Coordinates of C-alpha atoms and ligand atoms in Angstrom, one line a residue:
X215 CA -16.6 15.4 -28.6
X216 CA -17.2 14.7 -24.7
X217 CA -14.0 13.9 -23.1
X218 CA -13.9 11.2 -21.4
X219 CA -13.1 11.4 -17.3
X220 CA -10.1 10.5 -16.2
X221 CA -11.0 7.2 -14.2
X222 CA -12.3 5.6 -17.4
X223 CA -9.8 6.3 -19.0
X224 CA -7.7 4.2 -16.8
X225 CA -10.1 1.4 -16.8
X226 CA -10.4 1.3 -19.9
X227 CA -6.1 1.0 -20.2
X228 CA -7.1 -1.7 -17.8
X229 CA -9.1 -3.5 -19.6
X230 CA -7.2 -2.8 -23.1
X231 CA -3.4 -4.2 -21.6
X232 CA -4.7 -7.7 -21.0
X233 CA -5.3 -8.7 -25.0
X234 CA -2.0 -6.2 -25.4
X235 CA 0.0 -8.1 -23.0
X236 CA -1.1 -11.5 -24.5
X237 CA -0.5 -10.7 -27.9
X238 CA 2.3 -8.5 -27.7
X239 CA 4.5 -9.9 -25.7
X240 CA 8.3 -11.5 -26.1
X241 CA 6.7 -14.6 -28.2
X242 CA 3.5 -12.8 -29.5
X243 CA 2.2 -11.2 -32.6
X244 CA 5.2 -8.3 -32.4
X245 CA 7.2 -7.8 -29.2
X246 CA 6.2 -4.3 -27.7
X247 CA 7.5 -5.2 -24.4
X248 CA 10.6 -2.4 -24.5
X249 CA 7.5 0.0 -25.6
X250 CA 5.1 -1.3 -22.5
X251 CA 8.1 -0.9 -20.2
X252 CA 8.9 2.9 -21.2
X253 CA 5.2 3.8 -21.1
X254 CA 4.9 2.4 -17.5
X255 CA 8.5 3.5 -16.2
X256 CA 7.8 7.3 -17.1
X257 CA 4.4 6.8 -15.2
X258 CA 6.3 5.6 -12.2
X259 CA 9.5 7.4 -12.2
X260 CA 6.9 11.0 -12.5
X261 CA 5.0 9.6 -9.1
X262 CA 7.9 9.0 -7.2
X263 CA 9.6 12.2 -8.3
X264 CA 6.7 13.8 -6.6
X265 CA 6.7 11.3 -3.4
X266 CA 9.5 12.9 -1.2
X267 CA 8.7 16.7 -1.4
X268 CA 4.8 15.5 -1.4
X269 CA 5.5 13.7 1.7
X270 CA 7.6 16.5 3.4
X271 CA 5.2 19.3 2.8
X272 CA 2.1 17.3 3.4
X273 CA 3.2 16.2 7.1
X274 CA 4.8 19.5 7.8
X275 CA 2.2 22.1 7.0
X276 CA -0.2 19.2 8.6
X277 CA 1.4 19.1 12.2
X278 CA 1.6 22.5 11.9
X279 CA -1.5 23.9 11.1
X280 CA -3.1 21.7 13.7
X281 CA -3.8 24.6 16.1
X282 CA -3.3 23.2 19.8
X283 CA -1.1 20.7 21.4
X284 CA -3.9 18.6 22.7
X285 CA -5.6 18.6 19.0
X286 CA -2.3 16.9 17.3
X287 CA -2.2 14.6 20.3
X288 CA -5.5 13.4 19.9
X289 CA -6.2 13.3 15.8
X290 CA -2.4 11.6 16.2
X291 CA -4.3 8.7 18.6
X292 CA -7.2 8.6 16.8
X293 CA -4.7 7.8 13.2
X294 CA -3.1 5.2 15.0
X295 CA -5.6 3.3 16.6
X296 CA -7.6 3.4 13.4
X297 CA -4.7 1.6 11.6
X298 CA -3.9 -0.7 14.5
X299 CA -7.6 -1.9 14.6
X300 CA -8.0 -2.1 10.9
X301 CA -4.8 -3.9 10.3
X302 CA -5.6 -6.6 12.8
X303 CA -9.4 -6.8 11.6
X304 CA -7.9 -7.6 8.7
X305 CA -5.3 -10.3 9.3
X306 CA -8.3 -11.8 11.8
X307 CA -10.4 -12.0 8.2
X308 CA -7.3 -13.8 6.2
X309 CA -6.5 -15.9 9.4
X310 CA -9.8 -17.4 9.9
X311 CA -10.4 -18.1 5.8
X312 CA -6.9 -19.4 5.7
X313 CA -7.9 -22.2 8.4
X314 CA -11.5 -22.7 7.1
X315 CA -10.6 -23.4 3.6
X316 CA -6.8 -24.7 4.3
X317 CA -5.4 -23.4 0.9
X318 CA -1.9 -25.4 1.7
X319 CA -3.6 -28.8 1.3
X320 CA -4.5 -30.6 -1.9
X321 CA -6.9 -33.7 -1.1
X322 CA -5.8 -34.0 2.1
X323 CA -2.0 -33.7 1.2
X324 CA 0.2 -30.9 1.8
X325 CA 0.5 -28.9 -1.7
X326 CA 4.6 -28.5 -1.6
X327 CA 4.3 -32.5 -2.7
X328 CA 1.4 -32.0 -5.4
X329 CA 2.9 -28.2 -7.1
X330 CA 6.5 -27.9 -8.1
X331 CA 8.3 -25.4 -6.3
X332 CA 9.6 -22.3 -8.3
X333 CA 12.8 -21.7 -6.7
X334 CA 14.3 -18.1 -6.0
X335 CA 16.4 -16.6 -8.7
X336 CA 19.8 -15.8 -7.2
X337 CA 18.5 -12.6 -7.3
X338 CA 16.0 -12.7 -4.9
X339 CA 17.6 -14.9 -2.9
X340 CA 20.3 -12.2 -1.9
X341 CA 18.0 -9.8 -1.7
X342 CA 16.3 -11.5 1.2
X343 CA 18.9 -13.0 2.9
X344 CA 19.7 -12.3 6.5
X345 CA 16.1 -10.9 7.0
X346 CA 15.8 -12.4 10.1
X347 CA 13.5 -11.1 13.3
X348 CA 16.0 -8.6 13.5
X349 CA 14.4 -7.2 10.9
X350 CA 12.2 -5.7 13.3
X351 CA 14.4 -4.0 15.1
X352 CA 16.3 -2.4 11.6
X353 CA 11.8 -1.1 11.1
X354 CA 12.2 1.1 14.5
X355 CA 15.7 2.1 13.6
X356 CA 15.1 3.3 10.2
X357 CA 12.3 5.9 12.2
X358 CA 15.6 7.5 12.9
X359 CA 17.5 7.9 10.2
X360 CA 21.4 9.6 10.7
X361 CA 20.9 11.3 7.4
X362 CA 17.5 12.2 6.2
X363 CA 18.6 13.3 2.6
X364 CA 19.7 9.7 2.0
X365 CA 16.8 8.9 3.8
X366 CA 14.9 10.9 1.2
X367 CA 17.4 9.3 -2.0
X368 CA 16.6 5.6 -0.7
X369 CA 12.7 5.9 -0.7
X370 CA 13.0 5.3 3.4
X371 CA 9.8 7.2 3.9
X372 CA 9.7 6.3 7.9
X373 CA 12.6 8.0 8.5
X374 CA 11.1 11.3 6.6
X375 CA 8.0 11.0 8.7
X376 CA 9.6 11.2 11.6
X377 CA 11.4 14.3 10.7
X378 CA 8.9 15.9 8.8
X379 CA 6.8 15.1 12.3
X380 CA 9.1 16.9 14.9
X381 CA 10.0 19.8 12.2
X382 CA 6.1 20.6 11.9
X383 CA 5.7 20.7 15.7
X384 CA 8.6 22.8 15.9
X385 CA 7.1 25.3 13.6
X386 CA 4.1 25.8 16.0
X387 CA 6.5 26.7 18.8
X388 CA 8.0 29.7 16.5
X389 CA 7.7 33.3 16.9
X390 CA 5.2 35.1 15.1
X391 CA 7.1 36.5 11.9
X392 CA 9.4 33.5 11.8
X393 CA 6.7 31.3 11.9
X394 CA 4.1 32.8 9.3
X395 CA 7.4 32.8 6.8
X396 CA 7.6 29.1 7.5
X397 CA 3.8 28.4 7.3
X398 CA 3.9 29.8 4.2
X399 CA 6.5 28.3 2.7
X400 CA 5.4 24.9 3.3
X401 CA 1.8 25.4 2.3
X402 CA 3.0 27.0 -0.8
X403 CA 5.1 23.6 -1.3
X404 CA 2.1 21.4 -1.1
X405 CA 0.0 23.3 -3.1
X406 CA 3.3 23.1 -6.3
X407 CA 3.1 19.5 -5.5
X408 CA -0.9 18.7 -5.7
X409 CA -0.6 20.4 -9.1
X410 CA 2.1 18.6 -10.2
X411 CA 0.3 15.6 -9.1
X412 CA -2.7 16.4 -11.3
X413 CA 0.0 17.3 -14.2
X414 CA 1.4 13.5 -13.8
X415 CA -2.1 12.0 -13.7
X416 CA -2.9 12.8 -16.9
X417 CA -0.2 10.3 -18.3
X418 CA -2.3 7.5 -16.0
X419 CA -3.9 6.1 -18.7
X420 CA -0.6 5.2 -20.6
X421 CA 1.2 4.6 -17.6
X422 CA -1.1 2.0 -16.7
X423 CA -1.5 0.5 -20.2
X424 CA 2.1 0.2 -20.0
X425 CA 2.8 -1.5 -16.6
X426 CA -0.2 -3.9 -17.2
X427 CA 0.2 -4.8 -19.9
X428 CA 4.2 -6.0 -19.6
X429 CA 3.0 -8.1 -16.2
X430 CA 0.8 -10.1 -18.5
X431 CA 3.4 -10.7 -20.7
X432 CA 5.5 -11.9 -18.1
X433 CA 3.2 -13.7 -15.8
X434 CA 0.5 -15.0 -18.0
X435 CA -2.0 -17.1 -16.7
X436 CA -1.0 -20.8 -17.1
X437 CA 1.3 -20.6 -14.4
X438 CA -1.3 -19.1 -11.7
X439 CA -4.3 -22.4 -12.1
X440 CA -2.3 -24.5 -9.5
X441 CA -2.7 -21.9 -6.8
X442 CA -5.7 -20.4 -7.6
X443 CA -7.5 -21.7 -4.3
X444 CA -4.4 -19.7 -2.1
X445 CA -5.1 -17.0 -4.7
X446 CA -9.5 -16.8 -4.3
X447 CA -9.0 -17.1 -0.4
X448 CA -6.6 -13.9 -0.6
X449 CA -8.8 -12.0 -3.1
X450 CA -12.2 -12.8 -0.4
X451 CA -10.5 -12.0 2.5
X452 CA -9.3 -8.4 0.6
X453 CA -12.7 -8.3 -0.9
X454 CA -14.3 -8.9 2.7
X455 CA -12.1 -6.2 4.2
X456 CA -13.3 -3.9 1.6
X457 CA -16.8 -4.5 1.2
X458 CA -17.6 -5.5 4.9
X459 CA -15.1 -4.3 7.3
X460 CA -13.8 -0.8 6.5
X461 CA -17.3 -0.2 4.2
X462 CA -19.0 -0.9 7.7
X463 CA -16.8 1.7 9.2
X464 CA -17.1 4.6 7.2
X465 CA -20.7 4.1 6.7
X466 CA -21.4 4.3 10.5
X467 CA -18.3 6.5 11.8
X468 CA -17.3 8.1 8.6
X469 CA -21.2 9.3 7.8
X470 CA -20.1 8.5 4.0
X471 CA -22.1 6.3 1.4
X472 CA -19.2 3.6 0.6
X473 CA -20.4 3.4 -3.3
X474 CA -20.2 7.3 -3.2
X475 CA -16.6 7.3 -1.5
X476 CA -15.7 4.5 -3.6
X477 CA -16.5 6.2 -6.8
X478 CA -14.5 9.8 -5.7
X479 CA -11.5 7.4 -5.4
X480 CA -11.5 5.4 -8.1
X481 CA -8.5 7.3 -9.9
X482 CA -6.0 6.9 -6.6
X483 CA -7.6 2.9 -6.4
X484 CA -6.9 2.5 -10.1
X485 CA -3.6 3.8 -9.8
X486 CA -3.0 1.8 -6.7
X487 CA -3.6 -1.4 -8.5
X488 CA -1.4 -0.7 -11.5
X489 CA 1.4 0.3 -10.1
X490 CA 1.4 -1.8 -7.1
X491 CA 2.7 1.0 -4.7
X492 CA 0.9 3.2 -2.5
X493 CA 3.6 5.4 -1.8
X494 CA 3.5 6.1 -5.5
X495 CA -0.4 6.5 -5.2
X496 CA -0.3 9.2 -2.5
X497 CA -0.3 12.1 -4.6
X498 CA -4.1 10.3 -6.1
X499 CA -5.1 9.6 -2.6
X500 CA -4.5 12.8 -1.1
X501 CA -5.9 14.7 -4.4
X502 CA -9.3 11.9 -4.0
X503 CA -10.3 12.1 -0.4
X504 CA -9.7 16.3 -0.7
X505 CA -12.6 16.2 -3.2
X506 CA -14.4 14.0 -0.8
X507 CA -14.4 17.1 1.0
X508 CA -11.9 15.7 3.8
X509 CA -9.8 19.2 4.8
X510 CA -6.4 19.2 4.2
X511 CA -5.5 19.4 7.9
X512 CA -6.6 16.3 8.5
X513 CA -5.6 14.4 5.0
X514 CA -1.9 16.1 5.0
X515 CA -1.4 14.0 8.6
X516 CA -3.0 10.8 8.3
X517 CA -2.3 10.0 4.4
X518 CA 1.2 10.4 4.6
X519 CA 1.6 8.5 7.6
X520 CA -1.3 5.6 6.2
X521 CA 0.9 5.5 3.1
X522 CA 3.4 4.3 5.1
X523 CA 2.5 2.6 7.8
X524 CA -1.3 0.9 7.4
X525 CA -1.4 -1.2 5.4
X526 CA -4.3 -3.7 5.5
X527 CA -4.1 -5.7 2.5
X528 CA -0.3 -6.2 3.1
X529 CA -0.6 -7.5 6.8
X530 CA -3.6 -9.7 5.5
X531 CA -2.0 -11.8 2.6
X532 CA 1.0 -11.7 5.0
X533 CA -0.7 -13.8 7.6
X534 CA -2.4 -15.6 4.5
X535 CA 0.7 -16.5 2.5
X536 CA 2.6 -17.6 5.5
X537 CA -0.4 -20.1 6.6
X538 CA -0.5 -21.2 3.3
X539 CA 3.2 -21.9 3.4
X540 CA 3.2 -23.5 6.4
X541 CA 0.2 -25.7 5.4
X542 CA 1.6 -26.7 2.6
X543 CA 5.0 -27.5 3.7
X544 CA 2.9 -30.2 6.4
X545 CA 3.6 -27.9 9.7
X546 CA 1.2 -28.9 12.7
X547 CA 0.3 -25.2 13.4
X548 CA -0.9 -24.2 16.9
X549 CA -2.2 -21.8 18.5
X550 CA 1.2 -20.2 19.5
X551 CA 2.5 -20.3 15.5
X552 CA -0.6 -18.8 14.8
X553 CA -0.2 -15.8 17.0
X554 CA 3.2 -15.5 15.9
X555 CA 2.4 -15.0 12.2
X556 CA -0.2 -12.2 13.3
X557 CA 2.1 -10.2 15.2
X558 CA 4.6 -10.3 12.8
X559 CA 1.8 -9.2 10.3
X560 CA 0.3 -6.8 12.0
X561 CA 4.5 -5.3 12.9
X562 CA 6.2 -5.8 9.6
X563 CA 3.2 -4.6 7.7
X564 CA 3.5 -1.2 9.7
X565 CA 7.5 -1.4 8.8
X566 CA 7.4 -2.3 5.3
X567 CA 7.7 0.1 2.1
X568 CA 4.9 1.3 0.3
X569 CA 6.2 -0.3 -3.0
X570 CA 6.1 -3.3 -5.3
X571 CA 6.4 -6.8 -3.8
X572 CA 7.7 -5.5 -0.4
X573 CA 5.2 -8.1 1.4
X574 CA 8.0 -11.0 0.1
X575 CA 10.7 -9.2 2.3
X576 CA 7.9 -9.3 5.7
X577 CA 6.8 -12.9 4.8
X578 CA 10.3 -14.4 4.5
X579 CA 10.6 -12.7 8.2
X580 CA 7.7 -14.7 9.3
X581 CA 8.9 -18.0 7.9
X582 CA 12.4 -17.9 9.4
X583 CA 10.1 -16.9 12.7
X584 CA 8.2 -20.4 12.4
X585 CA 11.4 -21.9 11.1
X586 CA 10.6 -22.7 7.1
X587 CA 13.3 -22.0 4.9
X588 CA 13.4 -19.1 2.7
X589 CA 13.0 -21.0 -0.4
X590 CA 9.2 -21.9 0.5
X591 CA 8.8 -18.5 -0.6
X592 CA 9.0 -19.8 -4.0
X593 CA 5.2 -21.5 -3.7
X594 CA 3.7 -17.6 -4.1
X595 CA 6.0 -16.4 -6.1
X596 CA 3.8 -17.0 -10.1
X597 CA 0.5 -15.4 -8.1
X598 CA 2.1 -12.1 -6.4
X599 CA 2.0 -9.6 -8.6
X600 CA -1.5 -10.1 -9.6
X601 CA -2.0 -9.9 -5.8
X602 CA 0.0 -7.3 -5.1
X603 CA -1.9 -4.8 -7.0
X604 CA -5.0 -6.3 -5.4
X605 CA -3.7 -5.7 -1.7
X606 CA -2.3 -1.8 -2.8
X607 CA -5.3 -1.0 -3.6
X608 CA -6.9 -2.5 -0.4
X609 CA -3.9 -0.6 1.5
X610 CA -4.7 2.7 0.0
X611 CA -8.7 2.1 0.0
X612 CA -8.0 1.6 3.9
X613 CA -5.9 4.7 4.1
X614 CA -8.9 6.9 2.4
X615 CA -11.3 5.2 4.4
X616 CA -9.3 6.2 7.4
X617 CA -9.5 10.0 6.7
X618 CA -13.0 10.0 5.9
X619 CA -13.6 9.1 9.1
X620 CA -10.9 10.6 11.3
X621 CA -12.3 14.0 9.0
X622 CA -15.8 13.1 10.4
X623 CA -14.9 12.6 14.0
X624 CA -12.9 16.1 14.5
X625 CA -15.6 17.7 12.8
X626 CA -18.2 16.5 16.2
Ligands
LIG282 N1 2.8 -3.2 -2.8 C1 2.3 -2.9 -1.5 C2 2.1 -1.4 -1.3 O1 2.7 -0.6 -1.9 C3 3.1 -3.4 -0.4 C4 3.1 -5.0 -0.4 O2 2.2 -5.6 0.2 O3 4.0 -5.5 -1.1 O4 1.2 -1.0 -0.5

């Protein structure tokens, strides 16, 4: 029999955990949700075991096989101003659908009045509190963590970029022997951990099954009707981003067919959206756009880094969610609020973890910013998971996109 490849397999887990959620849930036919939650829990847990060494040896050997100062200078520019301008592209998207369609107002009254808020559990409530601007600052501080295995134990990947930066450049400025021992080394590490990678992606399809299927059985879809219109703008902005935007830029700069690229990633995008972490989905994105044919020079710098730091979908629904918020809470929002919700967009989304939900945290630092209590939070709460998955896979999509095309511009 012809096996099937891998990516259908996953959609077709896709497509299977929505009845399986439905029916066999806490209150359906038989409750498989202890079953659901093991499948998808050995999924995750296998990703992130690879995440930290992944991350280490793909920035190290990255920096250092770069062969001249100028050349890391430059492909380190070009990363960042390729996130910068695709971040803000994207916000600019949400921002102006947010104010065409004004989500936050039902028939001309604000929606706080006309939906019932769900409130916090205590839960999340403590785990936000006292996320204030300062939050920014604690993003610039955690770049230099005082101990990089904790670092490495409490998932704080900006912290190991940094090191894993500065101890790649360091290797370059080694002598000879000591230096060839190290390059080894390092490139040897990568090359365990892309095969462990592939090792774990063969569990995707029941990993998948697993973690989709238990947020149906939680969420279901009653509950999501009364914000669907915040919910469509979010998903056309995202779809916009993906479609237009970025597609745009990889056709032109990239010299890639978007359908083509799109396909070649569909694994890492599939993964993206099920587990709703692309620091989980980095091992699939840097496997995906090395079969694009994007050389690991370039990949091991600008995917570990994008993993981290760009993240498109996340700054977009940020500036959506917190417009929505606003509007429906009755704010009069000028110009000046409006610029303030980008640029805390565009900052937090650069700051904020690569991992489930982590938007909440960045929104809740935009609402204190434009003075709405924490609890408004509570009005996205039923739709974010759903949309969450959505915006990973727009973050990590962006990410591939920009290697393609940093790939295609070193190559001139
Ligand atoms: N889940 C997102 C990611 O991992 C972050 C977020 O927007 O919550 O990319």
């Amino acid at each position: 029999m012809k096996k099937i490849a891998l990516h259908w397999q996953i959609l077709i887990a896709l497509v299977l955990s929505v009845p399986f959620g439905l029916f066999f849930g806490e209150d359906g036919i038989v409750d498989l949700t202890g079953v659901f939650d093991f499948m998808g829990r050995i999924f995750l847990n296998a990703l992130k075991m690879i995440v930290v060494p992944l991350i280490i040896s793909a920035i190290i050997t990255g920096v250092s096989n770069i062969s001249s100062e100028k050349g890391f200078a430059r492909m380190g520019l070009k990363t960042i101003l390729y996130y910068l301008t695709t971040s803000f592209v994207a916000i600019l998207t949400g921002l102006i659908l947010v104010n065409l369609f004004k989500p936050g107002i039902i028939s001309g009254i604000p929606a706080k009045d006309v939906l019932a808020l769900t409130s916090l559990t205590a839960e999340q409530m403590t785990a936000l509190e006292g996320k204030g601007t300062n939050e920014i600052f604690a993003i610039f501080l955690r770049m230099v963590p005082p101990n990089i295995f904790k670092a490495a134990s409490d998932g704080q990947m900006l912290g190991l970029i940094t090191f894993s930066l500065i101890f790649g450049f360091f290797i370059r400025k080694l002598s000879e022997n000591y230096k060839a021992v190290q390059l080894n080394f390092w490139n040897g590490i990568y090359d365990i951990m892309l095969g462990i990678t592939n090792l774990v992606m063969r569990i995707a399809p029941l990993g998948v099954l697993g973690l989709v299927a238990l947020t149906v059985s939680e969420t279901g879809f009653d509950s999501i009707v009364p914000l669907l219109k915040f919910a469509l703008i979010v998903v056309v902005a995202l779809l916009f981003h993906v479609f237009v935007s970025t597609s745009l830029l990889l056709y032109t700069v990239g010299k890639m067919k978007p359908v083509v690229f799109m396909k070649i990633m569909s694994k890492a995008l599939l993964t993206a959206f099920s587990t709703s972490s692309s620091s989980a989905t980095l091992p699939e994105t840097i496997e995906g756009v090395t079969r694009a044919g994007v050389p690991k020079r370039v990949s091991s710098f600008v995917l570990p880094l994008g993993a981290t730091i760009n993240m498109d979908g996340t700054a977009l629904y940020e500036c959506v969610a917190a417009m929505f918020i606003a509007q429906a809470y009755g704010l009069e929002i000028g110009f000046g609020m409006q610029l303030t919700i980008v640029l805390i967009a565009l900052l937090t989304s650069i700051g904020v973890a690569g991992v489930p939900s982590a938007s909440l945290v960045a929104i809740v630092i935009i609402l204190k910013a434009i003075g709405l209590p924490d609890a408004a939070l509570g009005l996205i709460l039923v739709v974010d998971r759903p949309l969450d998955m959505l915006r990973t896979a727009v973050n990590v999509w962006s990410d591939s996109c920009g290697a393609a095309i940093i790939a295609a511009t070193e190559e001139l």
